[in-house]
Each structure stands twice: as structure tokens, then as C-alpha cells.
Amino acid sequence: MNTAEMTAKIAEGNGFIAALDQSGGSTPKALTGYGIDESAYDGDEAMFGLIHDMRSRIITSPCFTGDKVIGAILFERTMDGQVDGKPTPAALIERGVVPFIKIDKGLEAEANGVQLMKPMPELDALLVKAKALGVFGTKERSVINLANRDGIAAIVRQQFEIGQQVLSHGMMPMLEPELNIKSPERAEAEVILLDELLKALDAMSGEDKVMLKLSIPAASGLFDPLVDHPRVLRVVALSGGFARPEACAELAKNRGMIASFSRALLEDLRHGMSADEFDASLGGAIDDIHGASTRKTVTV
């Protein structure tokens, strides 16, 4: 796939984006969920080796193809590694899956009810490397905890600034201002976020587009104006702590939004499964998430 083909697949593809981007802080929890306790490894290299083995097992599964999984978000170490003797992005592209890379380096302490992204002084170098490996786009996460207009405006401003840096390298930015679904001010914060995103999108110049990765809204259909906005290539949803059945049910109520799930995709996979058991479990999850992304319970 060339860039134009990847753009078309992400814009129009009948599927979802797998999030395989757990970083250093979240990897131990991911491995525990997979059935590998922290006592089973010693040090970061062993830990990252085990998580890479898990991701390789997922990517090479017969059910993990571009028919239903149109994209996959990678952690930098996964991007730098190999799957089936090929660089991971090339292995994905061979399966019809568009590769993305997680670029943020974690979160700042909370201020004004939000957590901005930490500085990324080496971002340009990472983008050059990723593009050379065939990576199509990026993903950057910050978090909104409260309905604070100033804080949410700062989140959106930072997301779009980094997004412009990504665009300058000829790559597609996936902006992720995650809204904490457990926030006591969730509904109000979602309305503020929608307003700030629309203002930022309307202010974009030229013909550039961005992607948005958002928490599933409490009010179904709230983000329809983002789905329809000419500056948005695609709106994708994170599972945000919902277990897969609930995440799929909530996603299905929102037209135009497709999944970009991590925990909800991987939650039933275990290290000790046989190949047949692993493929059946992963295939079932893929079917569930694909269905919620493509068959909506609302009138389209």
C-alpha cells in the first residue's frame, strides 16, 4: 500500500484500528492480563521482549488481516522490532493493515482538570524514522478529567500543535484528547471538548486533515459534527476502561465512529493458550469490535 491507498483505507475502510501500543508504564499490566506475572521476568528488556512476542502472535494470527482490522497503532519498540523476519510496519502492510505509531511520552501532572502531554524534544527524529519504515500516521494522548474550559482548550491547542508538526512530515496525526469516562463532569466536559475541537478544526488552513481518537460520548451521537467535518479523515473511539461487551454496545450507538480498542481487544487472550484457542479468542474479539464499528444501532 502506498500513502494514497493507506489514506483511502483509513478514510473508507469497513473495519477498525487495533491499539497495540502499551508503553513502559502500561506494559506490566498488559502482561499480567495476558497471564504473565511480573515475577516471570527481570528488567525492561525481558518485559519488552515478552510484550513483543504477544504482539507478534496477534499480528501473525490468521484472523488479523486488513479485511476487518484496517489499522494498528504501535509502540516505538514494536515498530523497531520484527515480525516474521520483517520490520513490524512492513509485516502489517503485507497483511493489509495500515501502521500508526504512538508518539507521546506520557502525561504531565494534572492542572486545570487536565493532563497535558509531556514535551517531545526528539519527535522530529522519531517521525523521520517512522516514515522511512512505512508508518502512515501517529497517535498522541492527553487526558481530560474535569469540565474546565481553560484546561480543555489547552489540551486541544497542544494536540493541534503537535498534529501540525506531524503533518509537516507528510504523516497523518491521530489526536487523542481522552475524556475520563469516570469523571463526575463527563457530560459537561464532552460538550466543551466538542466546541473546542470544532473551533480548532475550523481554523485549520490549506487542505490538511486530522484523525480524532475520542472516548465514547455519554450522549450518543454527540460527536456527529466531528464525523461530518471536512477536516476530519476519521473519528475512532477508545474503549476507555469499558469491558468489550459494553464498549461495543456504546460504540454501536454512534454513527461514523469506529473502534480503536486496546484492552477491549486483548482482554480474553492468555499466554498459555494453544494456537487454535488463541486464534479463536482473538477472532471472536475482532468480530465483536468489527460489528460495533460497522453495524450501528442508530439510524444512519
CSV table of N, CA, C and O in Angstrom, one decimal, residues 235-277:
chain,number,residue,atom,x,y,z
A,235,VAL,N,-13.1,9.5,12.7
A,235,VAL,CA,-13.2,9.5,14.1
A,235,VAL,C,-13.2,8.1,14.7
A,235,VAL,O,-14.0,7.3,14.2
A,236,VAL,N,-12.3,7.8,15.6
A,236,VAL,CA,-12.2,6.5,16.2
A,236,VAL,C,-12.4,6.6,17.7
A,236,VAL,O,-12.2,7.7,18.3
A,237,ALA,N,-12.8,5.5,18.3
A,237,ALA,CA,-13.1,5.5,19.7
A,237,ALA,C,-12.2,4.6,20.5
A,237,ALA,O,-11.9,3.5,20.1
A,238,LEU,N,-11.8,5.1,21.7
A,238,LEU,CA,-11.1,4.2,22.6
A,238,LEU,C,-12.1,3.6,23.5
A,238,LEU,O,-13.2,4.1,23.7
A,239,SER,N,-11.7,2.4,24.1
A,239,SER,CA,-12.6,1.7,25.0
A,239,SER,C,-12.7,2.4,26.3
A,239,SER,O,-13.7,2.2,27.1
A,240,GLY,N,-11.6,3.0,26.8
A,240,GLY,CA,-11.7,3.9,27.9
A,240,GLY,C,-12.0,3.2,29.3
A,240,GLY,O,-12.4,3.8,30.2
A,241,GLY,N,-11.7,1.9,29.4
A,241,GLY,CA,-12.0,1.2,30.6
A,241,GLY,C,-13.2,0.4,30.5
A,241,GLY,O,-13.5,-0.5,31.4
A,242,PHE,N,-14.1,0.5,29.5
A,242,PHE,CA,-15.2,-0.3,29.4
A,242,PHE,C,-14.7,-1.7,29.0
A,242,PHE,O,-13.8,-1.9,28.2
A,243,ALA,N,-15.3,-2.8,29.5
A,243,ALA,CA,-15.1,-4.1,29.0
A,243,ALA,C,-15.7,-4.2,27.6
A,243,ALA,O,-16.5,-3.4,27.2
A,244,ARG,N,-15.3,-5.2,26.9
A,244,ARG,CA,-15.6,-5.3,25.5
A,244,ARG,C,-17.1,-5.3,25.2
A,244,ARG,O,-17.6,-4.5,24.3
A,245,PRO,N,-18.0,-6.0,25.9
A,245,PRO,CA,-19.4,-6.0,25.6
A,245,PRO,C,-20.0,-4.6,25.7
A,245,PRO,O,-20.8,-4.2,24.8
A,246,GLU,N,-19.6,-3.9,26.8
A,246,GLU,CA,-20.2,-2.6,27.0
A,246,GLU,C,-19.6,-1.6,26.0
A,246,GLU,O,-20.3,-0.7,25.4
A,247,ALA,N,-18.3,-1.7,25.7
A,247,ALA,CA,-17.6,-0.8,24.8
A,247,ALA,C,-18.3,-0.9,23.4
A,247,ALA,O,-18.6,0.1,22.7
A,248,CYS,N,-18.5,-2.2,23.0
A,248,CYS,CA,-19.1,-2.4,21.7
A,248,CYS,C,-20.6,-1.9,21.6
A,248,CYS,O,-21.0,-1.3,20.6
A,249,ALA,N,-21.3,-2.1,22.7
A,249,ALA,CA,-22.7,-1.7,22.7
A,249,ALA,C,-22.8,-0.1,22.6
A,249,ALA,O,-23.6,0.4,21.9
A,250,GLU,N,-21.9,0.5,23.4
A,250,GLU,CA,-21.9,2.0,23.4
A,250,GLU,C,-21.4,2.5,22.0
A,250,GLU,O,-22.0,3.5,21.5
A,251,LEU,N,-20.4,1.9,21.5
A,251,LEU,CA,-19.9,2.4,20.2
A,251,LEU,C,-20.9,2.2,19.1
A,251,LEU,O,-21.0,3.1,18.2
A,252,ALA,N,-21.7,1.2,19.1
A,252,ALA,CA,-22.7,0.9,18.1
A,252,ALA,C,-23.8,2.0,18.0
A,252,ALA,O,-24.5,2.1,17.0
A,253,LYS,N,-23.9,2.8,19.1
A,253,LYS,CA,-24.9,3.9,19.1
A,253,LYS,C,-24.4,5.1,18.5
A,253,LYS,O,-25.2,6.1,18.4
A,254,ASN,N,-23.2,5.1,18.0
A,254,ASN,CA,-22.6,6.4,17.4
A,254,ASN,C,-22.2,6.2,16.0
A,254,ASN,O,-21.2,5.4,15.7
A,255,ARG,N,-22.9,6.8,15.1
A,255,ARG,CA,-22.7,6.6,13.6
A,255,ARG,C,-21.3,7.2,13.3
A,255,ARG,O,-20.9,8.2,13.8
A,256,GLY,N,-20.7,6.5,12.3
A,256,GLY,CA,-19.4,7.1,11.8
A,256,GLY,C,-18.2,6.8,12.6
A,256,GLY,O,-17.1,7.0,12.2
A,257,MET,N,-18.4,6.5,13.9
A,257,MET,CA,-17.2,6.2,14.8
A,257,MET,C,-16.8,4.7,14.7
A,257,MET,O,-17.7,3.8,14.7
A,258,ILE,N,-15.5,4.5,14.5
A,258,ILE,CA,-15.1,3.1,14.5
A,258,ILE,C,-14.2,2.9,15.7
A,258,ILE,O,-13.7,3.9,16.3
A,259,ALA,N,-13.9,1.7,16.1
A,259,ALA,CA,-13.1,1.4,17.3
A,259,ALA,C,-11.6,1.5,17.1
A,259,ALA,O,-11.1,1.3,16.0
A,260,SER,N,-11.0,1.9,18.1
A,260,SER,CA,-9.5,1.8,18.2
A,260,SER,C,-9.3,1.3,19.6
A,260,SER,O,-8.8,2.0,20.5
A,261,PHE,N,-9.6,0.0,19.9
A,261,PHE,CA,-9.6,-0.6,21.2
A,261,PHE,C,-8.2,-1.2,21.5
A,261,PHE,O,-7.6,-1.8,20.6
A,262,SER,N,-7.9,-1.2,22.8
A,262,SER,CA,-6.7,-1.9,23.2
A,262,SER,C,-7.1,-3.0,24.2
A,262,SER,O,-7.2,-4.2,23.8
A,263,ARG,N,-7.4,-2.6,25.4
A,263,ARG,CA,-7.8,-3.6,26.4
A,263,ARG,C,-9.0,-4.4,26.0
A,263,ARG,O,-9.1,-5.7,26.2
A,264,ALA,N,-10.0,-3.8,25.4
A,264,ALA,CA,-11.2,-4.5,25.0
A,264,ALA,C,-10.9,-5.5,23.9
A,264,ALA,O,-11.7,-6.5,23.7
A,265,LEU,N,-9.8,-5.3,23.1
A,265,LEU,CA,-9.4,-6.3,22.1
A,265,LEU,C,-8.7,-7.4,22.7
A,265,LEU,O,-8.9,-8.6,22.3
A,266,LEU,N,-7.8,-7.2,23.7
A,266,LEU,CA,-6.9,-8.2,24.2
A,266,LEU,C,-7.4,-8.9,25.4
A,266,LEU,O,-6.7,-9.8,25.9
A,267,GLU,N,-8.5,-8.5,26.0
A,267,GLU,CA,-8.8,-8.9,27.4
A,267,GLU,C,-9.0,-10.4,27.6
A,267,GLU,O,-8.8,-10.9,28.7
A,268,ASP,N,-9.3,-11.2,26.6
A,268,ASP,CA,-9.5,-12.6,26.7
A,268,ASP,C,-8.3,-13.4,26.3
A,268,ASP,O,-8.4,-14.7,26.4
A,269,LEU,N,-7.2,-12.8,25.8
A,269,LEU,CA,-6.1,-13.5,25.3
A,269,LEU,C,-5.2,-13.9,26.5
A,269,LEU,O,-5.0,-13.2,27.4
A,270,ARG,N,-4.6,-15.2,26.4
A,270,ARG,CA,-3.8,-15.7,27.5
A,270,ARG,C,-2.5,-16.3,26.9
A,270,ARG,O,-2.6,-17.1,25.9
A,271,HIS,N,-1.4,-16.1,27.6
A,271,HIS,CA,-0.1,-16.7,27.1
A,271,HIS,C,-0.2,-18.2,26.9
A,271,HIS,O,0.4,-18.7,26.0
A,272,GLY,N,-0.9,-18.9,27.8
A,272,GLY,CA,-0.9,-20.4,27.8
A,272,GLY,C,-1.8,-21.0,26.8
A,272,GLY,O,-1.9,-22.2,26.7
A,273,MET,N,-2.5,-20.2,26.0
A,273,MET,CA,-3.5,-20.8,25.1
A,273,MET,C,-2.8,-21.5,23.9
A,273,MET,O,-1.7,-21.1,23.5
A,274,SER,N,-3.4,-22.6,23.4
A,274,SER,CA,-2.9,-23.2,22.2
A,274,SER,C,-3.1,-22.3,21.1
A,274,SER,O,-3.8,-21.3,21.2
A,275,ALA,N,-2.5,-22.5,19.9
A,275,ALA,CA,-2.6,-21.7,18.7
A,275,ALA,C,-4.1,-21.6,18.3
A,275,ALA,O,-4.6,-20.5,18.0
A,276,ASP,N,-4.8,-22.7,18.4
A,276,ASP,CA,-6.2,-22.7,18.0
A,276,ASP,C,-7.1,-21.9,19.0
A,276,ASP,O,-7.9,-21.2,18.6
A,277,GLU,N,-6.8,-22.1,20.3
A,277,GLU,CA,-7.5,-21.3,21.3
A,277,GLU,C,-7.3,-19.8,21.1
A,277,GLU,O,-8.2,-19.0,21.2
